[in-house]
XYZ file of C-alpha atoms in Angstrom:
251
model
C 16.230 40.551 45.213
C 16.564 36.784 44.783
C 14.629 35.261 41.916
C 12.542 32.283 43.058
C 10.906 31.636 39.690
C 13.149 28.699 38.820
C 14.345 27.361 42.170
C 13.398 24.265 44.170
C 10.997 25.204 46.949
C 10.638 22.832 49.894
C 7.912 23.270 52.488
C 7.994 24.742 55.990
C 8.478 22.389 58.961
C 5.737 19.906 59.779
C 3.224 20.427 62.545
C 4.732 20.143 66.054
C 1.796 17.933 67.057
C 2.685 15.382 64.400
C 6.233 15.680 62.997
C 5.320 13.357 60.127
C 2.176 15.167 59.042
C 2.364 16.787 55.593
C 3.389 20.429 55.907
C 0.753 23.054 55.295
C 0.711 24.889 51.982
C 3.419 27.548 52.017
C 2.491 31.164 51.628
C 5.797 31.961 49.930
C 8.883 30.249 48.558
C 10.789 28.590 51.408
C 14.421 27.562 51.191
C 15.932 24.166 50.525
C 16.651 22.091 53.598
C 13.498 22.611 55.680
C 11.398 19.860 57.189
C 12.065 16.647 59.093
C 13.285 13.381 57.697
C 10.948 10.782 56.272
C 9.007 8.597 58.720
C 10.346 5.477 57.007
C 13.786 6.222 58.420
C 12.333 6.050 61.943
C 10.594 2.708 61.418
C 12.419 1.151 64.365
C 10.590 3.594 66.655
C 7.308 3.949 64.771
C 6.984 0.366 63.619
C 7.350 -0.764 60.022
C 3.664 -0.571 59.188
C 3.102 2.908 60.619
C 6.323 4.240 59.083
C 5.371 2.868 55.667
C 1.861 4.319 55.776
C 2.995 7.727 57.024
C 5.689 7.969 54.335
C 3.263 6.997 51.586
C 0.742 9.570 52.825
C 3.420 12.260 52.945
C 4.620 11.584 49.398
C 1.087 11.411 47.971
C -0.198 14.517 49.762
C 2.889 16.701 49.362
C 5.575 15.260 47.076
C 7.624 18.462 47.162
C 7.667 18.555 50.946
C 8.408 14.841 51.214
C 11.449 14.923 48.951
C 12.712 18.066 50.680
C 13.287 15.804 53.683
C 15.557 13.398 51.810
C 19.189 13.901 52.813
C 22.385 12.194 51.634
C 23.361 9.891 54.507
C 24.879 6.895 52.742
C 21.861 4.717 53.561
C 20.882 2.837 50.399
C 19.122 0.024 52.239
C 16.179 2.014 53.632
C 14.951 3.497 50.315
C 15.642 0.186 48.586
C 13.444 -1.759 51.023
C 10.700 0.860 50.785
C 10.595 0.752 46.986
C 10.946 -3.029 46.830
C 8.010 -3.731 49.138
C 5.586 -1.329 47.462
C 6.565 -2.228 43.896
C 6.464 -5.951 44.703
C 2.973 -5.894 46.233
C 1.517 -3.655 43.544
C 3.067 -5.684 40.711
C 1.365 -8.787 42.086
C -1.952 -6.917 42.305
C -1.502 -5.669 38.738
C -0.913 -9.242 37.541
C -4.037 -10.450 39.320
C -6.142 -7.702 37.736
C -4.665 -8.472 34.317
C -5.554 -12.141 34.427
C -8.945 -11.513 36.000
C -10.050 -9.144 33.243
C -8.437 -11.059 30.388
C -10.165 -14.240 31.562
C -13.507 -12.466 31.887
C -13.134 -10.924 28.434
C -12.201 -14.275 26.880
C -15.162 -15.953 28.523
C -17.589 -13.304 27.275
C -16.313 -13.524 23.692
C -15.880 -17.293 23.595
C -19.310 -18.215 24.886
C -19.633 -21.708 26.401
C -16.265 -22.898 25.125
C -14.640 -19.816 26.527
C -16.253 -20.390 29.914
C -15.014 -23.987 29.929
C -11.497 -22.824 29.207
C -11.467 -20.248 31.989
C -10.537 -22.890 34.568
C -7.346 -23.824 32.743
C -6.602 -20.163 32.067
C -7.076 -19.396 35.750
C -4.584 -22.112 36.724
C -2.028 -20.726 34.290
C -2.678 -17.211 35.540
C -2.226 -18.266 39.159
C 1.047 -19.987 38.311
C 2.317 -16.853 36.569
C 1.353 -14.638 39.513
C 3.288 -16.948 41.832
C 6.273 -16.874 39.480
C 6.208 -13.067 39.326
C 5.944 -12.887 43.116
C 9.022 -15.109 43.409
C 11.152 -13.507 40.694
C 10.360 -9.827 41.282
C 12.530 -9.385 44.419
C 15.415 -10.878 42.416
C 14.882 -8.675 39.360
C 14.015 -5.464 41.207
C 17.596 -4.574 42.272
C 18.657 -4.702 38.625
C 15.681 -2.593 37.538
C 16.166 0.103 40.173
C 19.923 0.363 39.571
C 19.577 0.605 35.782
C 16.717 3.109 35.938
C 18.586 5.208 38.514
C 21.671 5.134 36.300
C 19.727 6.258 33.223
C 18.037 9.126 35.048
C 21.299 10.137 36.705
C 23.055 10.231 33.350
C 20.212 12.374 32.010
C 20.579 14.764 34.935
C 24.312 15.001 34.302
C 23.768 15.827 30.629
C 21.123 18.415 31.500
C 23.293 20.046 34.150
C 20.870 19.094 36.892
C 23.644 18.000 39.261
C 25.607 21.246 39.310
C 24.415 22.170 42.802
C 23.724 18.646 44.053
C 25.285 17.308 47.237
C 23.708 13.861 47.066
C 24.754 12.788 43.547
C 23.833 9.183 42.655
C 22.501 8.502 46.134
C 19.941 11.265 45.636
C 18.785 9.883 42.302
C 18.543 6.401 43.824
C 16.464 7.777 46.690
C 14.090 9.536 44.312
C 13.626 6.435 42.182
C 13.027 4.290 45.264
C 10.539 6.534 47.037
C 8.779 7.284 43.743
C 7.651 3.656 43.678
C 4.634 4.997 45.567
C 3.327 5.672 42.061
C 2.777 1.931 41.591
C -0.082 2.126 44.098
C -2.165 3.207 41.094
C -2.004 -0.417 39.896
C -4.815 -1.121 42.318
C -7.091 0.585 39.773
C -8.113 -1.946 37.093
C -7.282 -1.397 33.410
C -5.975 2.203 33.596
C -3.820 1.728 36.698
C -0.598 1.288 34.747
C -1.097 4.507 32.800
C -1.924 6.452 35.964
C 1.151 4.991 37.673
C 3.365 6.179 34.815
C 2.009 9.716 35.110
C 2.496 9.709 38.887
C 6.049 8.420 38.444
C 6.870 11.426 36.264
C 5.242 13.744 38.824
C 7.142 12.280 41.792
C 10.433 12.169 39.896
C 10.016 15.820 38.936
C 9.605 16.971 42.535
C 12.247 14.525 43.732
C 14.945 15.675 41.321
C 14.185 19.339 41.956
C 14.396 19.008 45.740
C 17.063 16.368 46.228
C 19.481 17.731 43.622
C 18.639 21.422 44.232
C 18.092 21.923 40.527
C 15.719 24.117 38.547
C 12.186 23.098 37.699
C 12.993 23.040 33.984
C 15.912 20.639 34.344
C 13.987 18.468 36.799
C 11.026 18.240 34.434
C 13.241 17.405 31.460
C 14.908 14.627 33.451
C 11.555 13.289 34.690
C 10.277 13.161 31.101
C 13.420 11.359 29.924
C 11.676 7.994 29.222
C 9.047 9.689 27.059
C 11.738 11.664 25.229
C 13.806 8.537 24.596
C 10.756 6.612 23.393
C 9.818 9.420 21.011
C 13.370 9.572 19.668
C 13.405 5.795 19.143
C 10.026 5.838 17.392
C 11.065 8.711 15.139
C 14.345 6.952 14.347
C 12.527 3.724 13.433
C 10.022 5.588 11.269
C 12.817 7.416 9.480
C 14.768 4.188 9.003
C 11.705 2.407 7.638
C 10.910 5.327 5.369
C 14.485 5.468 4.137
C 14.523 1.741 3.442
C 11.238 1.996 1.538
C 12.535 4.941 -0.462
C 15.754 3.157 -1.355
C 13.799 0.058 -2.311
C 11.496 2.076 -4.558
C 14.419 3.939 -6.102
C 16.276 0.744 -6.941
C 13.359 -0.669 -8.944
């Protein structure tokens, strides 16, 4: 009997009444390859707005089922545009929230002088939001390529690509469609933290489905940034401790 305990498990096909509706919860472990393709790929028929909304809903409601529909087809442009638009809009919103709350906090602590300075701070904040809005589409391709490369290297080291047919294209697709996580930036203050957690969640399901890898390897790859940060912090602490010890020993 086949062991499904550590295998990727995509969903059954979507409802025939709405091919882009999230699949119903499976009663057992289905096989890789089920489901239709993402609505975003049919945006010429559905319209860009409808295709974007339906794809976002599908990923949010059933990440496993959504990424089970991602196939290697050589199309880097579609996932790139999807991730760029969502990340761009939500980065701007995050900047607006940041300046709004920092200005309010400064005004509350600074009293009358702080309130008088809020006008100048608001002008600076507006200028920075405009600058971010202009520069982000230029910087985003670099960010998505580097992040995809880092995660792909991690998957290679972990053996998560042994059964993969999509290779780097699959990792790029996961990183692009996982930008849905940035929608959490609409929540003030804690939005960035929530977005980071959702990014890990979407990457986990994406790697498992797209690369046909085990849940353990997919999770390890999805947690790669946290692992690297922990390693860097530990290394810096050890280096600082070693330097302090050597300094004390030399006295």
